PDB file of C-alpha atoms in Angstrom:
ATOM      1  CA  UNK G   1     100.821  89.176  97.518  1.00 82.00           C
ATOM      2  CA  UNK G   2     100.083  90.764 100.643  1.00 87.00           C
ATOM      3  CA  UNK G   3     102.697  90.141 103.527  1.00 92.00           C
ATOM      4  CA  UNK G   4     102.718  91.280 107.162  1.00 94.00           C
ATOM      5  CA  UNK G   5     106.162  91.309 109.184  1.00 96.00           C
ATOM      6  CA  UNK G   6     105.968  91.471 112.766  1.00 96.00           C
ATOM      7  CA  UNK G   7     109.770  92.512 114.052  1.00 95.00           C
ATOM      8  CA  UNK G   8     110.617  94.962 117.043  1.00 94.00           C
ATOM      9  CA  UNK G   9     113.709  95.623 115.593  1.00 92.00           C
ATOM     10  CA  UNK G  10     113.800  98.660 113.113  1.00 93.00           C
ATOM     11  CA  UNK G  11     116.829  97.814 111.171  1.00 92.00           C
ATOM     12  CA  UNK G  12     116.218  94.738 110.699  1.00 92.00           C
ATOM     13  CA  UNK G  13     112.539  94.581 109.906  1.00 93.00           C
ATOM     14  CA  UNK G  14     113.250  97.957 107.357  1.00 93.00           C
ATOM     15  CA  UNK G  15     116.177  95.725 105.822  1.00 93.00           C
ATOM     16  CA  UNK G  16     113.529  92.862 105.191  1.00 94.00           C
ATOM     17  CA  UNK G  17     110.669  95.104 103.950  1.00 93.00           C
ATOM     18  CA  UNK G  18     113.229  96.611 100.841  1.00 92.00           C
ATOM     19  CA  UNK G  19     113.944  93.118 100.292  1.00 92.00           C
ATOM     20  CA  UNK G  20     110.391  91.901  99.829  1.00 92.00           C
ATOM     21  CA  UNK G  21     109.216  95.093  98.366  1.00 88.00           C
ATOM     22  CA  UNK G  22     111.928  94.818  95.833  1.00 86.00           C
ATOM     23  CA  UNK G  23     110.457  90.726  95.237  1.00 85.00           C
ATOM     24  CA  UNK G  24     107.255  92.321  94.705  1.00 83.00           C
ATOM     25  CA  UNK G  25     105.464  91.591  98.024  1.00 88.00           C
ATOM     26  CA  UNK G  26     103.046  94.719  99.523  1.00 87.00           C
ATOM     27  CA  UNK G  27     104.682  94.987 102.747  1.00 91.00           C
ATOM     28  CA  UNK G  28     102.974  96.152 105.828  1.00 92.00           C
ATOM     29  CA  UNK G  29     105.010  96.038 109.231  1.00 94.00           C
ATOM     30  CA  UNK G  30     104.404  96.266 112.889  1.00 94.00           C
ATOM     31  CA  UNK G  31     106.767  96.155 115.869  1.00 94.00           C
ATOM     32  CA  UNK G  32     105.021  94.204 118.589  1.00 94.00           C
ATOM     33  CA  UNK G  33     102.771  90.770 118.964  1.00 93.00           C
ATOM     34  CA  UNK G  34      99.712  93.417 120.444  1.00 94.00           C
ATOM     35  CA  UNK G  35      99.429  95.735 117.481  1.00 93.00           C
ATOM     36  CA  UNK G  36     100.033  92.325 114.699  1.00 93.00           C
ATOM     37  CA  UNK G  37      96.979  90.521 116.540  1.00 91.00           C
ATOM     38  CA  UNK G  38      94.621  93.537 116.225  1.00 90.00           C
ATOM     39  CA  UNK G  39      95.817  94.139 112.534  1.00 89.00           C
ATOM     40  CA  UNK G  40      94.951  90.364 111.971  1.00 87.00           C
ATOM     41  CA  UNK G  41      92.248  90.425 113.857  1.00 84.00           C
ATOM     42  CA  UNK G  42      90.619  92.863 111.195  1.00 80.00           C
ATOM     43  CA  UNK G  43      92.628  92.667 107.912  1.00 82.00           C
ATOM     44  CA  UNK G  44      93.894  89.526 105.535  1.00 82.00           C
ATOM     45  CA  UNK G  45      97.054  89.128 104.656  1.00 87.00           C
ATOM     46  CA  UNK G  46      98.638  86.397 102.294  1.00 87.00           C
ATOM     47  CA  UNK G  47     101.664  85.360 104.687  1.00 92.00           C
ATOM     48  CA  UNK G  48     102.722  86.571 108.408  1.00 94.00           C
ATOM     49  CA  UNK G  49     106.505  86.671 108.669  1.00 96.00           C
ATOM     50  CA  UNK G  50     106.806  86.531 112.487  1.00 95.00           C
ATOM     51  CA  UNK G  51     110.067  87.282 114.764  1.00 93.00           C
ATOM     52  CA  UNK G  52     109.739  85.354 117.870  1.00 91.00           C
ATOM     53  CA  UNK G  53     111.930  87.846 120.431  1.00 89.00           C
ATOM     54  CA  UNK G  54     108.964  90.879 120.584  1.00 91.00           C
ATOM     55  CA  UNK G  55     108.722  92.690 123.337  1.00 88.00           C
ATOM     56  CA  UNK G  56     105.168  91.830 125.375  1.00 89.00           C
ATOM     57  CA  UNK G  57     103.491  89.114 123.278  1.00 92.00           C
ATOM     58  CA  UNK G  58     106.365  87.281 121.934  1.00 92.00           C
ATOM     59  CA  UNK G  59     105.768  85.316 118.788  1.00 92.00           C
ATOM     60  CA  UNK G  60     105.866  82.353 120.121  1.00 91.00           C
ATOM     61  CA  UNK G  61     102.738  83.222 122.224  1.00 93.00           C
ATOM     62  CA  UNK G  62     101.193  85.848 119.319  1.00 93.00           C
ATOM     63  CA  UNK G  63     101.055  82.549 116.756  1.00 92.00           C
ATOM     64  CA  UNK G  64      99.587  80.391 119.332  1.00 91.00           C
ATOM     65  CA  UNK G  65      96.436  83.082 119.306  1.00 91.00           C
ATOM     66  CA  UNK G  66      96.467  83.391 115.985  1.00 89.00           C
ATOM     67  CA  UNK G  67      95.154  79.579 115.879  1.00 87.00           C
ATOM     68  CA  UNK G  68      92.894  80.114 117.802  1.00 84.00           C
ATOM     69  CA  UNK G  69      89.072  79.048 116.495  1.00 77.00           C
ATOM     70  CA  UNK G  70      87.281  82.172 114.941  1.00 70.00           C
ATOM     71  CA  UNK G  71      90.447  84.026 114.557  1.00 72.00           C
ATOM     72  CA  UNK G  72      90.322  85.774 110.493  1.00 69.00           C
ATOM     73  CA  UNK G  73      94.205  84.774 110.837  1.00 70.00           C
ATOM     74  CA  UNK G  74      93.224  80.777 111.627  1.00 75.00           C
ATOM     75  CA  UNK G  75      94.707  80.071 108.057  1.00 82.00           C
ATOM     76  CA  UNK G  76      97.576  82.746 107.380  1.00 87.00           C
ATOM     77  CA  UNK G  77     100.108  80.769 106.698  1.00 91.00           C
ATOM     78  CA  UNK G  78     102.868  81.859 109.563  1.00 94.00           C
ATOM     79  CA  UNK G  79     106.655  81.740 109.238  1.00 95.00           C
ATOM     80  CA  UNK G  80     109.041  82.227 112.165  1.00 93.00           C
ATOM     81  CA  UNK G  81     112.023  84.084 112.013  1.00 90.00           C
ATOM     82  CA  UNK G  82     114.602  83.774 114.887  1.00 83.00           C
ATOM     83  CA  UNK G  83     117.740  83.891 116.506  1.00 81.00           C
ATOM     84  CA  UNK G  84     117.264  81.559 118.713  1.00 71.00           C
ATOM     85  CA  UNK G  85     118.452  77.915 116.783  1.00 71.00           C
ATOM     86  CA  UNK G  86     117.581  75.205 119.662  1.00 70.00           C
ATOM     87  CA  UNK G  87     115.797  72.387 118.845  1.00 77.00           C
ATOM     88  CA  UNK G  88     113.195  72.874 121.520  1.00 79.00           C
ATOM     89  CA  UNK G  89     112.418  76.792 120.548  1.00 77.00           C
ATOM     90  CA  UNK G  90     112.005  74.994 116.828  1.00 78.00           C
ATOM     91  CA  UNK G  91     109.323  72.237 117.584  1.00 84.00           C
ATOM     92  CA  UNK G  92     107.375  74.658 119.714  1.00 85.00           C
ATOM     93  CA  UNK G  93     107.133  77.311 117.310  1.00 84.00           C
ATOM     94  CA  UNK G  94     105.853  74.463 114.854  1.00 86.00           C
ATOM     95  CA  UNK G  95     103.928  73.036 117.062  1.00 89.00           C
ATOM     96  CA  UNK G  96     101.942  76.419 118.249  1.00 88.00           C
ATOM     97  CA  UNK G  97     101.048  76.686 114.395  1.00 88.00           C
ATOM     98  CA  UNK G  98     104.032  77.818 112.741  1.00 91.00           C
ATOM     99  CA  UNK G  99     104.231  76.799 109.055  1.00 92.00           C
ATOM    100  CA  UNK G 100     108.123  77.322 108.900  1.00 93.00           C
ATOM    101  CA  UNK G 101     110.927  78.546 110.844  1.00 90.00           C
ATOM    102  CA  UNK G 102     113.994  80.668 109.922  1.00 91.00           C
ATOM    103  CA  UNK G 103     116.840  81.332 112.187  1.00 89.00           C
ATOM    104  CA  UNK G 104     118.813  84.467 112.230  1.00 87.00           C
ATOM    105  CA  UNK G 105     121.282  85.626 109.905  1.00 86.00           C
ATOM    106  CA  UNK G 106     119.281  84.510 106.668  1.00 89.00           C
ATOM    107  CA  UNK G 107     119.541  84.813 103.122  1.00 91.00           C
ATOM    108  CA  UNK G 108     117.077  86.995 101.369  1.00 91.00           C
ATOM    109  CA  UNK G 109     116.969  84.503  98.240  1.00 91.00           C
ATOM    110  CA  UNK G 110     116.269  81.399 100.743  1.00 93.00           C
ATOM    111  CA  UNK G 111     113.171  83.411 102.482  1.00 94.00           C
ATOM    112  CA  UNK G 112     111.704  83.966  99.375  1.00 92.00           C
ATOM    113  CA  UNK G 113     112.064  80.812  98.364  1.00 91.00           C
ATOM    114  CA  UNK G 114     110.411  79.838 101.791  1.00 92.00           C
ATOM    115  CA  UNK G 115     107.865  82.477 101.251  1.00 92.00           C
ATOM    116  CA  UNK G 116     106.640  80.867  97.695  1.00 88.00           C
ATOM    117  CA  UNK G 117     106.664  77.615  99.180  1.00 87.00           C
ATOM    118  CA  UNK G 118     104.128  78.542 101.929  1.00 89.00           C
ATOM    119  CA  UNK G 119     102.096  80.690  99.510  1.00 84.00           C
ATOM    120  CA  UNK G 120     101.690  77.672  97.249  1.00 79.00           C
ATOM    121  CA  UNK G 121     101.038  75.187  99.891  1.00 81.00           C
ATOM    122  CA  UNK G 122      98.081  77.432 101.147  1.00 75.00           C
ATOM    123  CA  UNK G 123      96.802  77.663  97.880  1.00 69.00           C
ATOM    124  CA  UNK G 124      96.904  74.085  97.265  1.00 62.00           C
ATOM    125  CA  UNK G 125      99.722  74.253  94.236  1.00 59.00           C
ATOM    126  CA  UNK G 126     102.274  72.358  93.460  1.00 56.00           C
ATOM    127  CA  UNK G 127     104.826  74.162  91.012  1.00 64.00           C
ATOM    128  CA  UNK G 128     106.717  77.628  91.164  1.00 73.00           C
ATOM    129  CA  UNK G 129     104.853  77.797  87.858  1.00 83.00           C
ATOM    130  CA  UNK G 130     101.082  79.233  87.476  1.00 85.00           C
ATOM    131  CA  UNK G 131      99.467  78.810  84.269  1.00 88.00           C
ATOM    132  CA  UNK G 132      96.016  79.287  82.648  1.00 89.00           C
ATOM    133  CA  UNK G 133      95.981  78.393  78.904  1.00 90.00           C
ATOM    134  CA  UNK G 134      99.008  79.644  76.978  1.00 91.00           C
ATOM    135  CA  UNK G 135     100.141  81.528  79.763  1.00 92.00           C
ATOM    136  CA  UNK G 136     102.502  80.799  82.370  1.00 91.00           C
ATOM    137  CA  UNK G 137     104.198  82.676  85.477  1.00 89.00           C
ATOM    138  CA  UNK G 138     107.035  81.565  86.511  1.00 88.00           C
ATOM    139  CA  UNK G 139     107.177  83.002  90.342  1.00 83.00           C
ATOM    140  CA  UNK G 140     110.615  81.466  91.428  1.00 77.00           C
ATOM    141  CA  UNK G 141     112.356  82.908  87.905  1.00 82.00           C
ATOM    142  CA  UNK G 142     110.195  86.127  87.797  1.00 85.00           C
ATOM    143  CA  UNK G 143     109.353  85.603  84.373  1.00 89.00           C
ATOM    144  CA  UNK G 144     105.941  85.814  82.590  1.00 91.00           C
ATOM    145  CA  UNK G 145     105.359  83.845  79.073  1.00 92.00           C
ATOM    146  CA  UNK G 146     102.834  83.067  76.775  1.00 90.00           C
ATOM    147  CA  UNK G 147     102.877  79.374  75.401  1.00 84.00           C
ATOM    148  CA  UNK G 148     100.857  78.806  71.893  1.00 78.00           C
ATOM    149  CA  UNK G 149      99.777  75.656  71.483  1.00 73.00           C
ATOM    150  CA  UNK G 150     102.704  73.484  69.734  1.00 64.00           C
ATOM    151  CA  UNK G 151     104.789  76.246  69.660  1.00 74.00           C
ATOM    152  CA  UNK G 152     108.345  77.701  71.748  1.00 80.00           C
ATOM    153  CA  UNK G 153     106.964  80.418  74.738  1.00 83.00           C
ATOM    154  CA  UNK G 154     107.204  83.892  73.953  1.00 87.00           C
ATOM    155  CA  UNK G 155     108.123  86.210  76.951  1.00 89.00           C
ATOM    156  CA  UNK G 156     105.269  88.494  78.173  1.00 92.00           C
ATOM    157  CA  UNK G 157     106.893  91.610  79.358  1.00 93.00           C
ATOM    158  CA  UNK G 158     104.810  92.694  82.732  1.00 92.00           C
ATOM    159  CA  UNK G 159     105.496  96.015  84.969  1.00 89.00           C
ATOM    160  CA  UNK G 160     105.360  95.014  88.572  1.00 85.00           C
ATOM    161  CA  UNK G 161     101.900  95.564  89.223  1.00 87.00           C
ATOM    162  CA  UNK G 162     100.618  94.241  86.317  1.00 90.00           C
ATOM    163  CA  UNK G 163     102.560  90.924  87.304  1.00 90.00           C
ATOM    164  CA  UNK G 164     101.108  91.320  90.751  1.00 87.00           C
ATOM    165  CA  UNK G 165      97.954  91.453  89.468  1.00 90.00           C
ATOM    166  CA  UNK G 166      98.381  88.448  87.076  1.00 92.00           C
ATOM    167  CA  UNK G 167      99.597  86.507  89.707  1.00 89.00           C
ATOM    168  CA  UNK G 168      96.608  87.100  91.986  1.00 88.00           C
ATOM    169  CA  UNK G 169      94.300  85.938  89.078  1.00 91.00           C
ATOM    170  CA  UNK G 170      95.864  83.286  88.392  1.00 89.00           C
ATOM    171  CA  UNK G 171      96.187  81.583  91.708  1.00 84.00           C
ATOM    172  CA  UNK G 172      92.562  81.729  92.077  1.00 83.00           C
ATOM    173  CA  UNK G 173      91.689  80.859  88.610  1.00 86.00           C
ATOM    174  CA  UNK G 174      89.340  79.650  87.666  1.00 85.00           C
ATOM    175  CA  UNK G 175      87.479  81.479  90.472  1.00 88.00           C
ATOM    176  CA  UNK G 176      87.188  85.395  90.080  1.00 90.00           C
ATOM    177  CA  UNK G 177      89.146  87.693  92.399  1.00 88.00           C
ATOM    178  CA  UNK G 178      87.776  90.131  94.165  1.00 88.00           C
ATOM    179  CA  UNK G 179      88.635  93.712  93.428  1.00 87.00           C
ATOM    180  CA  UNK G 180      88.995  94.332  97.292  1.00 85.00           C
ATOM    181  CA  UNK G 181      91.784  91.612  96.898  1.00 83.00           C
ATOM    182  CA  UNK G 182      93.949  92.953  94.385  1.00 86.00           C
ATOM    183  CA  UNK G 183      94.127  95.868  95.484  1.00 84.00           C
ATOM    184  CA  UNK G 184      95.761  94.839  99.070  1.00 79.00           C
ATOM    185  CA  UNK G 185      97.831  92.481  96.451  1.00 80.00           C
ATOM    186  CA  UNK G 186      98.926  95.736  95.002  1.00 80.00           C
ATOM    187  CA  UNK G 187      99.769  98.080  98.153  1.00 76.00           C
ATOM    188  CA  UNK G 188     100.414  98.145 101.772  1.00 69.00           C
ATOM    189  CA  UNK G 189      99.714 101.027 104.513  1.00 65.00           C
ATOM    190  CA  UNK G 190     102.254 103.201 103.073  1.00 58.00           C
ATOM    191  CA  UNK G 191     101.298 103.584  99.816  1.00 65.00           C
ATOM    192  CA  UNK G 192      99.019 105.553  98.266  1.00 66.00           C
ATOM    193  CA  UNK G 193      96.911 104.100  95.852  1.00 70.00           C
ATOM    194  CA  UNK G 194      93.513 104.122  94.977  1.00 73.00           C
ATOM    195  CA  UNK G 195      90.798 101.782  93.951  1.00 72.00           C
ATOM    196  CA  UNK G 196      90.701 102.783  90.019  1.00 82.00           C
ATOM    197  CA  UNK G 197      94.339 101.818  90.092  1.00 83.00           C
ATOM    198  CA  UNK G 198      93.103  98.168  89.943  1.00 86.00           C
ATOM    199  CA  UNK G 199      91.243  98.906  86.898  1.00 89.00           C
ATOM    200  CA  UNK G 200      94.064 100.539  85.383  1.00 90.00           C
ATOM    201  CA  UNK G 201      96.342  97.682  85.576  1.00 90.00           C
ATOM    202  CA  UNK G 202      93.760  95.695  84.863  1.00 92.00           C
ATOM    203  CA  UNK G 203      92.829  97.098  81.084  1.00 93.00           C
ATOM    204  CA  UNK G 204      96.697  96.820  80.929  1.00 94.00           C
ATOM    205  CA  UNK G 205      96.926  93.192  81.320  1.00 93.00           C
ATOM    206  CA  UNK G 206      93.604  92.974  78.761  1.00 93.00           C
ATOM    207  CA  UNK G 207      95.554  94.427  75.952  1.00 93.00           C
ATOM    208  CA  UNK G 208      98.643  91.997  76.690  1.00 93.00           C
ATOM    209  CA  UNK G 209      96.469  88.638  77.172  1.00 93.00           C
ATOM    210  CA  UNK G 210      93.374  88.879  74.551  1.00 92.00           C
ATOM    211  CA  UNK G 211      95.653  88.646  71.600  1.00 90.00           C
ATOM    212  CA  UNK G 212      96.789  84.896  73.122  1.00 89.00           C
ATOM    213  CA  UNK G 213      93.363  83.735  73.806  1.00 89.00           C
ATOM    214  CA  UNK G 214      92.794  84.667  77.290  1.00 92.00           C
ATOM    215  CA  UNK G 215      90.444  87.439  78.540  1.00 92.00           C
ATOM    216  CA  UNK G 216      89.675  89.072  81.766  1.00 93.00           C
ATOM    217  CA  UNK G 217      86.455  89.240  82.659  1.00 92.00           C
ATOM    218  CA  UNK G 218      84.921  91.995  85.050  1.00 91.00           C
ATOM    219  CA  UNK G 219      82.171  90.312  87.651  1.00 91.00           C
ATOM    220  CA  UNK G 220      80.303  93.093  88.521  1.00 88.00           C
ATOM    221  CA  UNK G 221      79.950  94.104  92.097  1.00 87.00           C
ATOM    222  CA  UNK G 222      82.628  91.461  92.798  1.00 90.00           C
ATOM    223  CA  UNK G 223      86.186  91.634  90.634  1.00 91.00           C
ATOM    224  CA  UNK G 224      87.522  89.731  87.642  1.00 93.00           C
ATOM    225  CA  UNK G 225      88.562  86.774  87.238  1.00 93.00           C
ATOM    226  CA  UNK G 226      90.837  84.979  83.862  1.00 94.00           C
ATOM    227  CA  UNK G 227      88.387  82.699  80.599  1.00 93.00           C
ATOM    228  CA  UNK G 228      89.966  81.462  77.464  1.00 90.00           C
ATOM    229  CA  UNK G 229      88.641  82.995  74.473  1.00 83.00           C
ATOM    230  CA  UNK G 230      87.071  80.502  72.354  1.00 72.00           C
ATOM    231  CA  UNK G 231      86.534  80.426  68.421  1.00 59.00           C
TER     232      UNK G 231
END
């Protein structure tokens, strides 16, 4: 999943970005509300983490134009980290758009558990746990199984890009992903990676499904997307 953190401070926001990068998130940051509206304004990202004190825009007023009709960013879900804890800064920030709020100091385990819950929501699921056919991703547990029918799960050992490719494909499942997707899934600004990468991890994940049942088809000109194998 592709993430975007918006936080002036450097410490901080490079003490959140291990954290996430370490949960599997591509991470992409920016240190003002100016600069994170004309990222969004071109580019798609999965969740916007946003801190409200930013120097110029503050977040407050960089959700609010995020909202705004025609915006590319009208749907990112948008969570508000703080350290401001009054009521009143709360039910604005919600009210301007905000999908959650977090106030400052935070556990890392709690906004992840935050971040998941948005990421579902916007993707219309109900359960930590993805499935398609036998197998099953468990996001909130990190761990990847294969089910057979009437029979006990069997883990599915992933690397991390393999599981954030998996994970991609199967929130949009049955639908095909585009390749365009996964790879912003896979990497943020600072990484270098290129676009036969997503093939790569893609052939890996072949070899580990097909023996269960479940293939991965390439749509050309488009991406892939997850079928069960029939008899």
């Amino acid at each position: 999943m592709r993430l975007l953190l918006v936080e002036d401070d450097v410490m901080v926001a490079s003490g959140i970005k291990l954290g996430l990068t370490d949960a599997g998130y591509a991470v992409d940051w920016v240190g003002s509300g100016e600069r994170a509206e004309e990222v969004l304004r071109c580019e798609s990202f999965d969740v916007a983490v946003i801190d409200i004190g930013l120097p110029g825009i503050d977040g407050l007023e960089l959700t609010r134009r995020l909202r705004r009709p025609g915006m590319a960013s009208q749907a990112t879900p948008v969570l508000i980290l703080t350290a401001r804890d009054a009521l009143q800064d709360r039910v604005q920030g919600l009210d301007l758009g905000a999908d959650d709020y977090m106030v400052k100091p935070f556990e890392l385990p709690e906004l992840l558990a935050r971040l998941r819950a948005l990421l579902r929501r916007s993707q219309a699921a109900t359960s930590a746990v993805l499935s398609f056919g036998p197998v099953e991703l468990d996001t909130a547990g990190r761990v990847a199984s294969v089910r057979p029918h009437g029979a006990a799960a069997v883990p599915l050992e992933l690397g991390p890009r393999e599981w954030t490719v998996l994970e991609y494909l199967l929130i949009h499942a049955p639908k095909p992903a585009s390749k365009e997707k996964l790879l912003q899934a896979l990497t943020g600004w600072d990484k270098e990676i290129t676009p036969n990468a997503v093939e790569v991890y893609v052939s890996r994940l072949r070899g580990k499904l097909e023996p269960h049942g479940v293939a991965l088809r390439a749509i050309r000109g488009f991406g892939y997307r997850l079928e069960l194998v029939t008899a």
